[in-house]
Coordinates of N, CA, C and O in Angstrom, one line a residue:
X159 N -56.0 8.8 9.4 CA -54.9 9.7 9.3 C -53.6 9.2 9.9 O -52.6 9.3 9.3
X160 N -53.8 8.6 11.1 CA -52.6 8.1 11.8 C -52.0 6.9 11.0 O -50.8 6.8 11.0
X161 N -52.9 6.1 10.4 CA -52.4 5.0 9.6 C -51.6 5.5 8.4 O -50.6 4.9 8.1
X162 N -52.1 6.5 7.8 CA -51.4 7.1 6.6 C -50.1 7.6 7.0 O -49.1 7.3 6.3
X163 N -50.0 8.3 8.1 CA -48.7 8.9 8.5 C -47.7 7.8 8.9 O -46.5 7.8 8.6
X164 N -48.2 6.7 9.6 CA -47.4 5.6 10.0 C -46.9 4.9 8.7 O -45.7 4.6 8.6
X165 N -47.7 4.7 7.8 CA -47.3 4.0 6.5 C -46.3 4.9 5.8 O -45.3 4.3 5.3
X166 N -46.5 6.2 5.7 CA -45.5 7.0 5.0 C -44.2 7.0 5.8 O -43.1 7.0 5.1
X167 N -44.2 7.0 7.1 CA -43.0 7.0 7.9 C -42.2 5.7 7.6 O -41.0 5.7 7.4
X168 N -42.9 4.6 7.6 CA -42.3 3.3 7.3 C -41.7 3.2 5.9 O -40.6 2.8 5.7
X169 N -42.4 3.8 4.9 CA -41.9 3.8 3.5 C -40.7 4.7 3.4 O -39.7 4.3 2.8
X170 N -40.7 5.9 4.1 CA -39.6 6.8 4.1 C -38.4 6.1 4.7 O -37.3 6.2 4.2
X171 N -38.6 5.5 5.8 CA -37.5 4.8 6.5 C -36.9 3.7 5.7 O -35.6 3.5 5.6
X172 N -37.7 3.0 5.0 CA -37.2 1.9 4.1 C -36.4 2.5 2.9 O -35.4 2.0 2.6
X173 N -37.0 3.5 2.3 CA -36.3 4.2 1.2 C -34.9 4.7 1.6 O -33.9 4.6 1.0
X174 N -34.9 5.4 2.8 CA -33.6 6.0 3.3 C -32.6 4.9 3.6 O -31.4 5.0 3.3
X175 N -33.1 3.8 4.2 CA -32.2 2.6 4.5 C -31.6 2.0 3.2 O -30.5 1.6 3.1
X176 N -32.5 1.9 2.1 CA -32.1 1.3 0.9 C -31.1 2.2 0.2 O -30.3 1.7 -0.6
X177 N -31.1 3.5 0.4 CA -30.1 4.4 -0.3 C -29.0 4.9 0.7 O -28.4 5.9 0.4
X178 N -28.8 4.2 1.7 CA -27.9 4.6 2.8 C -26.4 4.5 2.3 O -26.1 3.7 1.4
X179 N -25.6 5.5 2.8 CA -24.2 5.5 2.5 C -23.6 5.6 3.9 O -24.1 6.1 4.8
X180 N -22.4 5.0 4.0 CA -21.7 5.0 5.3 C -21.4 6.5 5.6 O -20.9 7.2 4.8
X181 N -21.7 6.9 6.9 CA -21.5 8.2 7.3 C -20.1 8.3 8.0 O -19.9 8.1 9.2
X182 N -19.1 8.5 7.1 CA -17.7 8.5 7.6 C -17.5 9.8 8.4 O -17.8 10.9 8.0
X183 N -16.8 9.7 9.5 CA -16.4 10.8 10.3 C -14.9 11.0 10.3 O -14.1 10.0 10.2
X184 N -14.4 12.3 10.4 CA -13.0 12.5 10.4 C -12.4 12.0 11.8 O -13.0 12.3 12.8
X185 N -11.3 11.4 11.8 CA -10.7 10.9 13.0 C -10.4 12.0 14.0 O -10.4 11.8 15.2
X186 N -10.0 13.2 13.4 CA -9.7 14.3 14.3 C -10.9 14.7 15.1 O -10.8 15.2 16.2
X187 N -12.1 14.5 14.6 CA -13.4 14.8 15.4 C -13.7 13.7 16.3 O -14.1 13.9 17.5
X188 N -13.6 12.5 15.9 CA -14.0 11.3 16.7 C -13.1 11.0 17.8 O -13.5 10.7 18.9
X189 N -11.8 11.2 17.6 CA -10.8 10.7 18.6 C -10.6 11.7 19.7 O -9.9 11.4 20.7
X190 N -11.1 12.9 19.7 CA -10.8 13.9 20.7 C -11.3 13.5 22.1 O -10.6 13.6 23.0
X191 N -12.5 13.1 22.2 CA -13.1 12.8 23.5 C -14.0 11.6 23.4 O -14.6 11.3 22.4
X192 N -14.1 10.9 24.5 CA -15.1 9.9 24.6 C -16.5 10.5 24.6 O -16.6 11.5 25.3
X193 N -17.4 10.0 23.9 CA -18.7 10.6 23.9 C -19.5 10.1 25.1 O -19.7 8.9 25.3
X194 N -20.0 11.1 25.9 CA -20.8 10.7 27.1 C -22.1 10.0 26.6 O -22.8 10.5 25.8
X195 N -22.3 8.9 27.3 CA -23.5 8.1 27.0 C -23.5 7.5 25.6 O -24.5 7.1 25.0
X196 N -22.3 7.4 24.9 CA -22.2 6.9 23.6 C -22.6 5.4 23.6 O -21.9 4.6 24.3
X197 N -23.5 5.0 22.8 CA -23.9 3.5 22.8 C -23.3 2.9 21.6 O -23.4 1.6 21.4
X198 N -22.7 3.6 20.7 CA -22.1 3.1 19.5 C -20.6 2.7 19.7 O -19.9 3.3 20.4
X199 N -20.2 1.6 19.0 CA -18.8 1.2 19.0 C -18.1 2.1 17.9 O -18.8 2.7 17.1
X200 N -16.8 2.0 17.8 CA -16.0 2.7 16.9 C -15.5 1.8 15.8 O -15.0 0.7 16.2
X201 N -15.6 2.1 14.6 CA -15.1 1.3 13.4 C -14.1 2.2 12.7 O -14.4 3.3 12.3
X202 N -12.9 1.6 12.5 CA -11.9 2.4 11.7 C -11.5 1.5 10.5 O -11.0 0.4 10.7
X203 N -11.6 2.1 9.3 CA -11.1 1.5 8.1 C -9.7 2.1 7.8 O -9.6 3.3 7.5
X204 N -8.7 1.2 7.8 CA -7.4 1.7 7.5 C -7.1 1.4 6.0 O -7.2 0.2 5.6
X205 N -6.9 2.5 5.3 CA -6.7 2.3 3.8 C -5.7 3.4 3.4 O -5.3 4.2 4.1
X206 N -5.3 3.2 2.1 CA -4.4 4.2 1.5 C -4.9 4.6 0.1 O -5.8 3.8 -0.5
X207 N -4.4 5.7 -0.5 CA -4.9 6.1 -1.8 C -4.3 5.2 -2.9 O -4.9 5.2 -4.0
X208 N -3.3 4.4 -2.7 CA -2.7 3.6 -3.7 C -3.2 2.2 -3.6 O -2.8 1.3 -4.5
X209 N -4.0 1.8 -2.6 CA -4.3 0.4 -2.4 C -5.5 0.0 -3.3 O -6.7 0.5 -3.1
X210 N -5.3 -0.9 -4.2 CA -6.4 -1.4 -5.1 C -7.4 -2.1 -4.4 O -8.6 -2.0 -4.7
X211 N -7.1 -3.0 -3.4 CA -8.0 -3.7 -2.7 C -8.9 -2.8 -1.8 O -10.1 -3.1 -1.5
X212 N -8.3 -1.7 -1.3 CA -9.1 -0.8 -0.5 C -10.2 -0.2 -1.4 O -11.4 0.0 -1.0
X213 N -9.8 0.2 -2.6 CA -10.8 0.8 -3.5 C -11.9 -0.2 -3.9 O -13.1 0.1 -4.0
X214 N -11.5 -1.5 -4.1 CA -12.5 -2.5 -4.4 C -13.4 -2.7 -3.2 O -14.6 -2.9 -3.4
X215 N -12.9 -2.7 -2.0 CA -13.8 -2.8 -0.8 C -14.7 -1.6 -0.6 O -15.9 -1.8 -0.3
X216 N -14.2 -0.4 -1.0 CA -15.1 0.8 -0.9 C -16.3 0.6 -1.9 O -17.4 0.8 -1.5
X217 N -16.0 0.1 -3.1 CA -17.0 -0.1 -4.1 C -17.9 -1.3 -3.8 O -19.1 -1.2 -3.9
X218 N -17.3 -2.4 -3.5 CA -18.1 -3.7 -3.4 C -18.8 -3.8 -2.1 O -19.9 -4.4 -2.0
X219 N -18.2 -3.3 -1.0 CA -18.7 -3.5 0.3 C -19.4 -2.3 1.0 O -20.5 -2.3 1.3
X220 N -18.6 -1.2 1.1 CA -19.1 -0.1 1.8 C -20.3 0.6 1.1 O -21.1 1.3 1.7
X221 N -20.3 0.5 -0.2 CA -21.4 1.1 -1.0 C -22.7 0.3 -1.0 O -23.7 0.8 -1.5
X222 N -22.7 -0.9 -0.4 CA -23.9 -1.7 -0.2 C -24.8 -1.0 0.8 O -24.4 -0.7 1.9
X223 N -26.1 -0.8 0.5 CA -26.9 -0.1 1.4 C -27.1 -0.8 2.7 O -27.2 -0.2 3.8
X224 N -27.2 -2.1 2.7 CA -27.3 -2.9 3.9 C -26.1 -2.7 4.8 O -26.3 -2.6 6.1
X225 N -24.9 -2.7 4.3 CA -23.7 -2.5 5.0 C -23.8 -1.1 5.7 O -23.5 -0.9 6.9
X226 N -24.1 -0.1 4.8 CA -24.1 1.3 5.3 C -25.2 1.4 6.4 O -24.9 2.1 7.5
X227 N -26.3 0.8 6.3 CA -27.4 1.0 7.3 C -27.0 0.4 8.6 O -27.2 1.0 9.7
X228 N -26.3 -0.8 8.6 CA -25.8 -1.4 9.8 C -24.7 -0.6 10.4 O -24.8 -0.3 11.6
X229 N -23.8 -0.1 9.6 CA -22.7 0.6 10.2 C -23.2 2.0 10.8 O -22.8 2.4 11.9
X230 N -24.1 2.6 10.1 CA -24.6 3.9 10.6 C -25.4 3.8 11.8 O -25.4 4.7 12.7
X231 N -26.1 2.7 12.0 CA -26.9 2.4 13.2 C -26.1 2.1 14.4 O -26.4 2.5 15.5
X232 N -25.0 1.3 14.2 CA -24.3 0.7 15.4 C -22.9 1.2 15.6 O -22.3 1.0 16.6
X233 N -22.3 1.9 14.6 CA -20.9 2.3 14.7 C -20.8 3.8 14.4 O -21.5 4.4 13.6
X234 N -19.7 4.4 15.0 CA -19.2 5.7 14.6 C -18.0 5.3 13.7 O -17.0 4.6 14.2
X235 N -18.1 5.6 12.4 CA -17.2 5.0 11.4 C -16.2 6.1 10.9 O -16.5 7.2 10.7
X236 N -14.9 5.6 10.8 CA -13.8 6.5 10.3 C -13.1 5.8 9.2 O -12.8 4.6 9.3
X237 N -13.0 6.5 8.1 CA -12.3 6.0 6.9 C -10.9 6.7 7.0 O -10.8 7.9 6.8
X238 N -9.9 6.0 7.5 CA -8.6 6.6 7.9 C -7.5 6.3 6.9 O -7.3 5.2 6.5
X239 N -6.9 7.4 6.4 CA -5.7 7.3 5.5 C -4.6 6.9 6.4 O -4.0 7.6 7.2
X240 N -4.2 5.6 6.2 CA -3.2 5.0 7.1 C -1.8 5.6 7.0 O -0.9 5.3 7.8
X241 N -1.6 6.5 6.0 CA -0.3 7.1 5.8 C -0.4 8.6 6.0 O 0.6 9.4 5.6
X242 N -1.5 9.1 6.5 CA -1.7 10.6 6.6 C -0.5 11.2 7.4 O 0.1 10.6 8.3
X243 N -0.3 12.5 7.2 CA 0.6 13.3 7.9 C 0.0 14.0 9.1 O 0.6 14.7 9.9
X244 N -1.4 13.9 9.2 CA -2.1 14.7 10.2 C -1.8 14.2 11.6 O -1.5 13.0 11.8
X245 N -1.8 15.1 12.6 CA -1.7 14.8 14.0 C -3.1 14.9 14.6 O -3.8 15.8 14.3
X246 N -3.4 14.0 15.5 CA -4.7 14.0 16.1 C -4.6 13.3 17.5 O -3.7 12.6 17.8
X247 N -5.7 13.5 18.2 CA -5.8 12.8 19.5 C -6.8 11.6 19.3 O -7.8 11.7 18.6
X248 N -6.5 10.5 20.0 CA -7.4 9.3 20.0 C -7.3 8.8 21.5 O -6.3 8.5 22.0
X249 N -8.5 8.9 22.1 CA -8.6 8.5 23.5 C -7.5 9.1 24.4 O -6.9 8.4 25.3
X250 N -7.3 10.4 24.2 CA -6.4 11.2 25.1 C -5.0 11.1 24.7 O -4.1 11.7 25.4
X251 N -4.6 10.3 23.7 CA -3.2 10.2 23.3 C -3.0 10.9 21.9 O -3.8 10.7 21.0
X252 N -1.9 11.6 21.8 CA -1.6 12.3 20.5 C -0.9 11.3 19.6 O 0.1 10.6 20.0
X253 N -1.3 11.3 18.3 CA -0.7 10.4 17.3 C -0.3 11.3 16.1 O -1.0 12.2 15.7
X254 N 0.9 11.0 15.5 CA 1.3 11.8 14.3 C 2.1 10.8 13.5 O 2.3 9.6 13.8
X255 N 2.4 11.2 12.3 CA 3.3 10.4 11.4 C 4.7 10.9 11.5 O 5.0 11.9 11.0
X256 N 5.5 10.1 12.2 CA 6.9 10.6 12.4 C 7.8 10.1 11.3 O 9.0 10.4 11.3
X257 N 7.3 9.4 10.3 CA 8.1 8.9 9.2 C 8.5 10.1 8.3 O 7.7 11.0 8.1
X258 N 9.7 10.0 7.8 CA 10.2 11.1 7.0 C 9.9 11.0 5.5 O 10.0 12.0 4.8
X259 N 9.5 9.8 5.1 CA 9.2 9.6 3.7 C 7.8 9.1 3.4 O 7.2 8.5 4.3
X260 N 7.3 9.4 2.2 CA 5.9 9.0 1.9 C 5.9 7.5 1.8 O 6.8 6.8 1.5
X261 N 4.7 7.0 2.2 CA 4.5 5.5 2.1 C 4.7 4.8 3.4 O 4.5 3.6 3.5
X262 N 5.1 5.6 4.5 CA 5.2 4.9 5.8 C 3.9 5.1 6.6 O 3.3 6.1 6.5
X263 N 3.6 4.0 7.3 CA 2.4 4.1 8.1 C 2.4 5.1 9.2 O 3.5 5.4 9.8
X264 N 1.3 5.7 9.5 CA 1.1 6.7 10.5 C 1.3 5.9 11.9 O 1.1 4.7 12.0
X265 N 1.7 6.7 12.9 CA 1.9 6.0 14.2 C 0.6 5.4 14.8 O 0.7 4.4 15.4
X266 N -0.5 5.9 14.5 CA -1.8 5.3 14.9 C -2.0 4.0 14.2 O -2.4 3.0 14.8
X267 N -1.7 3.9 12.9 CA -1.8 2.7 12.2 C -0.9 1.6 12.8 O -1.3 0.5 13.0
X268 N 0.3 2.0 13.2 CA 1.2 1.1 13.8 C 0.7 0.6 15.2 O 0.8 -0.5 15.6
X269 N 0.2 1.6 15.9 CA -0.3 1.3 17.3 C -1.5 0.3 17.2 O -1.6 -0.6 18.1
X270 N -2.3 0.4 16.3 CA -3.5 -0.4 16.2 C -3.2 -1.7 15.5 O -3.6 -2.8 16.0
X271 N -2.6 -1.7 14.3 CA -2.3 -2.9 13.6 C -1.1 -3.7 14.0 O -0.9 -4.8 13.6
X272 N -0.2 -3.0 14.7 CA 1.0 -3.7 15.2 C 1.9 -4.1 14.0 O 2.1 -3.3 13.1
X273 N 2.5 -5.2 14.1 CA 3.4 -5.7 13.1 C 2.7 -6.3 11.8 O 3.4 -6.6 10.9
X274 N 1.4 -6.4 11.9 CA 0.6 -7.0 10.8 C 0.0 -5.9 9.9 O -1.2 -5.9 9.7
X275 N 0.8 -4.9 9.5 CA 0.2 -3.8 8.7 C 0.0 -4.3 7.3 O 0.9 -4.8 6.6
X276 N -1.2 -4.1 6.9 CA -1.7 -4.5 5.5 C -3.0 -3.7 5.2 O -3.7 -3.4 6.2
X277 N -3.2 -3.5 4.0 CA -4.4 -2.7 3.6 C -5.3 -3.5 2.6 O -4.7 -4.2 1.8
X278 N -6.6 -3.4 2.8 CA -7.3 -2.7 3.8 C -7.3 -3.5 5.1 O -7.1 -4.8 5.1
X279 N -7.4 -2.9 6.2 CA -7.6 -3.5 7.5 C -8.7 -2.7 8.2 O -8.8 -1.5 8.0
X280 N -9.4 -3.3 9.1 CA -10.4 -2.6 9.9 C -10.2 -2.9 11.4 O -9.7 -4.0 11.7
X281 N -10.6 -2.0 12.2 CA -10.5 -2.2 13.6 C -11.8 -1.8 14.3 O -12.4 -0.8 13.9
X282 N -12.2 -2.6 15.3 CA -13.4 -2.3 16.0 C -12.9 -1.9 17.4 O -12.1 -2.6 18.1
X283 N -13.5 -0.8 17.9 CA -13.2 -0.4 19.3 C -14.5 -0.3 20.1 O -15.6 0.0 19.5
X284 N -14.5 -0.6 21.3 CA -15.7 -0.5 22.1 C -16.1 0.9 22.4 O -15.4 1.8 22.0
X285 N -17.1 1.1 23.2 CA -17.6 2.5 23.5 C -16.6 3.3 24.3 O -16.7 4.5 24.3
X286 N -15.7 2.7 25.0 CA -14.6 3.4 25.7 C -13.3 3.5 24.9 O -12.3 3.8 25.5
X287 N -13.4 3.2 23.6 CA -12.3 3.3 22.7 C -11.2 2.3 23.0 O -10.0 2.5 22.7
X288 N -11.5 1.1 23.6 CA -10.6 0.0 23.7 C -10.7 -0.9 22.5 O -11.8 -1.2 22.0
X289 N -9.5 -1.2 22.0 CA -9.5 -2.1 20.8 C -10.1 -3.5 21.1 O -9.7 -4.1 22.1
X290 N -11.0 -3.9 20.3 CA -11.7 -5.2 20.4 C -11.2 -6.2 19.4 O -10.8 -7.3 19.7
X291 N -11.1 -5.8 18.1 CA -10.7 -6.7 17.1 C -10.2 -6.0 15.9 O -10.6 -4.9 15.5
X292 N -9.2 -6.6 15.2 CA -8.7 -6.2 13.9 C -8.9 -7.3 12.9 O -8.7 -8.4 13.2
X293 N -9.3 -6.8 11.7 CA -9.4 -7.8 10.6 C -8.7 -7.2 9.4 O -8.9 -6.1 9.0
X294 N -7.8 -8.0 8.8 CA -7.0 -7.5 7.7 C -7.5 -8.2 6.4 O -7.9 -9.3 6.4
X295 N -7.3 -7.4 5.3 CA -7.6 -8.0 4.0 C -9.0 -7.6 3.5 O -9.9 -7.1 4.3
X296 N -9.2 -7.7 2.2 CA -10.4 -7.4 1.6 C -11.5 -8.3 2.1 O -11.3 -9.5 2.3
X297 N -12.7 -7.7 2.3 CA -13.9 -8.4 2.8 C -15.0 -8.1 1.8 O -15.4 -6.9 1.7
X298 N -15.6 -9.1 1.2 CA -16.8 -8.9 0.4 C -18.0 -8.6 1.3 O -17.9 -8.8 2.5
X299 N -19.1 -8.1 0.8 CA -20.2 -7.7 1.6 C -20.8 -8.7 2.5 O -21.1 -8.5 3.7
X300 N -21.0 -10.0 2.0 CA -21.6 -11.0 2.9 C -20.7 -11.3 4.1 O -21.2 -11.4 5.2
X301 N -19.4 -11.6 3.9 CA -18.5 -11.9 5.0 C -18.4 -10.6 5.9 O -18.3 -10.8 7.2
X302 N -18.4 -9.5 5.3 CA -18.2 -8.2 6.1 C -19.4 -8.0 7.0 O -19.3 -7.6 8.2
X303 N -20.6 -8.3 6.5 CA -21.8 -8.1 7.3 C -21.8 -9.0 8.5 O -22.1 -8.6 9.7
X304 N -21.4 -10.3 8.3 CA -21.2 -11.2 9.4 C -20.2 -10.7 10.5 O -20.4 -10.8 11.7
X305 N -19.1 -10.1 10.0 CA -18.1 -9.6 10.9 C -18.6 -8.5 11.7 O -18.5 -8.5 12.9
X306 N -19.2 -7.4 11.1 CA -19.6 -6.3 11.8 C -20.8 -6.6 12.8 O -20.9 -6.0 13.8
X307 N -21.6 -7.5 12.4 CA -22.7 -7.9 13.2 C -22.3 -8.7 14.5 O -23.0 -8.7 15.5
X308 N -21.1 -9.3 14.4 CA -20.6 -10.0 15.6 C -20.4 -9.1 16.8 O -20.6 -9.6 17.9
X309 N -20.2 -7.9 16.5 CA -19.9 -6.9 17.6 C -21.1 -6.1 18.1 O -21.1 -5.4 19.1
X310 N -22.2 -6.2 17.3 CA -23.4 -5.5 17.6 C -24.1 -6.2 18.8 O -24.1 -7.4 18.9
X311 N -24.7 -5.4 19.6 CA -25.5 -5.9 20.8 C -24.6 -6.8 21.7 O -25.2 -7.7 22.3
X312 N -23.3 -6.6 21.7 CA -22.4 -7.4 22.5 C -22.4 -8.9 22.1 O -22.2 -9.8 22.9
X313 N -22.8 -9.2 20.9 CA -22.8 -10.6 20.4 C -21.4 -11.3 20.7 O -21.4 -12.5 21.1
X314 N -20.3 -10.6 20.5 CA -19.0 -11.1 20.8 C -18.8 -11.5 22.2 O -17.9 -12.3 22.5
X315 N -19.5 -10.9 23.1 CA -19.4 -11.3 24.5 C -20.4 -12.5 24.9 O -20.1 -13.2 25.9
X316 N -21.4 -12.6 24.1 CA -22.5 -13.6 24.4 C -22.2 -15.0 23.8 O -22.6 -16.0 24.4
X317 N -21.5 -15.0 22.6 CA -21.4 -16.2 21.9 C -20.0 -16.5 21.5 O -19.2 -15.5 21.2
X318 N -19.6 -17.7 21.4 CA -18.4 -18.1 20.7 C -18.6 -17.8 19.2 O -19.8 -17.7 18.7
X319 N -17.6 -17.6 18.4 CA -17.8 -17.3 17.0 C -18.5 -18.4 16.3 O -19.3 -18.2 15.4
X320 N -18.2 -19.6 16.7 CA -18.8 -20.8 16.1 C -20.3 -20.8 16.4 O -21.1 -21.0 15.4
X321 N -20.7 -20.6 17.6 CA -22.1 -20.5 17.9 C -22.8 -19.3 17.2 O -23.9 -19.5 16.7
X322 N -22.2 -18.2 17.2 CA -22.7 -17.0 16.5 C -23.0 -17.4 15.0 O -24.0 -17.0 14.5
X323 N -22.0 -18.0 14.3 CA -22.2 -18.4 12.9 C -23.4 -19.3 12.8 O -24.1 -19.3 11.8
X324 N -23.6 -20.2 13.7 CA -24.7 -21.2 13.6 C -26.0 -20.5 13.7 O -27.0 -21.0 13.1
X325 N -26.1 -19.4 14.5 CA -27.4 -18.8 14.7 C -27.5 -17.5 13.9 O -28.6 -16.8 14.0
X326 N -26.5 -17.1 13.1 CA -26.5 -15.8 12.4 C -27.8 -15.7 11.5 O -28.5 -14.7 11.6
X327 N -28.0 -16.6 10.6 CA -29.0 -16.5 9.6 C -30.4 -16.5 10.2 O -31.4 -15.9 9.7
X328 N -30.6 -17.3 11.3 CA -31.9 -17.5 11.8 C -32.3 -16.6 13.0 O -33.5 -16.3 13.2
X329 N -31.3 -16.1 13.7 CA -31.6 -15.2 14.9 C -30.9 -13.9 14.8 O -31.6 -12.8 15.0
X330 N -29.6 -13.8 14.6 CA -28.9 -12.6 14.7 C -29.3 -11.6 13.6 O -29.7 -10.5 13.9
X331 N -29.1 -12.0 12.4 CA -29.3 -11.1 11.2 C -30.7 -10.6 11.1 O -31.0 -9.4 10.9
X332 N -31.7 -11.5 11.3 CA -33.1 -11.0 11.2 C -33.4 -9.9 12.3 O -34.1 -8.9 12.0
X333 N -32.8 -10.1 13.5 CA -33.0 -9.1 14.6 C -32.3 -7.8 14.2 O -32.9 -6.7 14.4
X334 N -31.1 -7.9 13.7 CA -30.4 -6.6 13.3 C -31.1 -5.9 12.2 O -31.2 -4.7 12.2
X335 N -31.5 -6.6 11.2 CA -32.3 -6.0 10.1 C -33.5 -5.3 10.6 O -33.8 -4.2 10.1
X336 N -34.2 -5.9 11.5 CA -35.4 -5.3 12.1 C -35.0 -4.0 12.9 O -35.7 -3.0 12.7
X337 N -33.9 -4.0 13.7 CA -33.5 -2.9 14.4 C -33.1 -1.7 13.5 O -33.3 -0.6 13.8
X338 N -32.5 -2.1 12.4 CA -32.0 -1.1 11.4 C -33.1 -0.6 10.5 O -33.0 0.5 9.9
X339 N -34.2 -1.3 10.4 CA -35.3 -0.9 9.5 C -35.2 -1.5 8.1 O -35.7 -0.9 7.2
X340 N -34.5 -2.6 8.0 CA -34.4 -3.3 6.7 C -35.3 -4.5 6.6 O -35.6 -5.1 7.6
X341 N -35.8 -4.8 5.4 CA -36.6 -6.0 5.3 C -35.8 -7.2 5.1 O -34.7 -7.2 4.7

């Protein structure tokens, strides 16, 4: 009986991981307070409704079940409208869009991306909401997986990017897939 339940649990976990979708959170909810005991990093996707490459990345990359499974396991993810008019708190600071016309970046977009504003862009924040890395431009699923896994389990603190890439296929990725429940 225990073997049957264990087998069913493993099958269910595999099916759920195979059909995973990124669990996007609203920035208004995520940015209000640091989560006590939070082990996940923060991932923010900066996009706009008019950006063709953003839509392509949504379809080609974020809809891949392996990408979703990794992001859901290791990150609190936000799909952020980089030109929104909403006002919100992030790490204790209030951000709003002070631009008077449509098409101007939100103050949070400017604060994170600086003078290199382009879409799509993604930002990784540590558990204390400190900016760790920004990546601009469309990323296909294979390159994107390598990018997001670099920050998992503090790999970015343990390895140079060159060393990380050397061991990604043989050590890093198999371990991450095991932790996430993917084959």
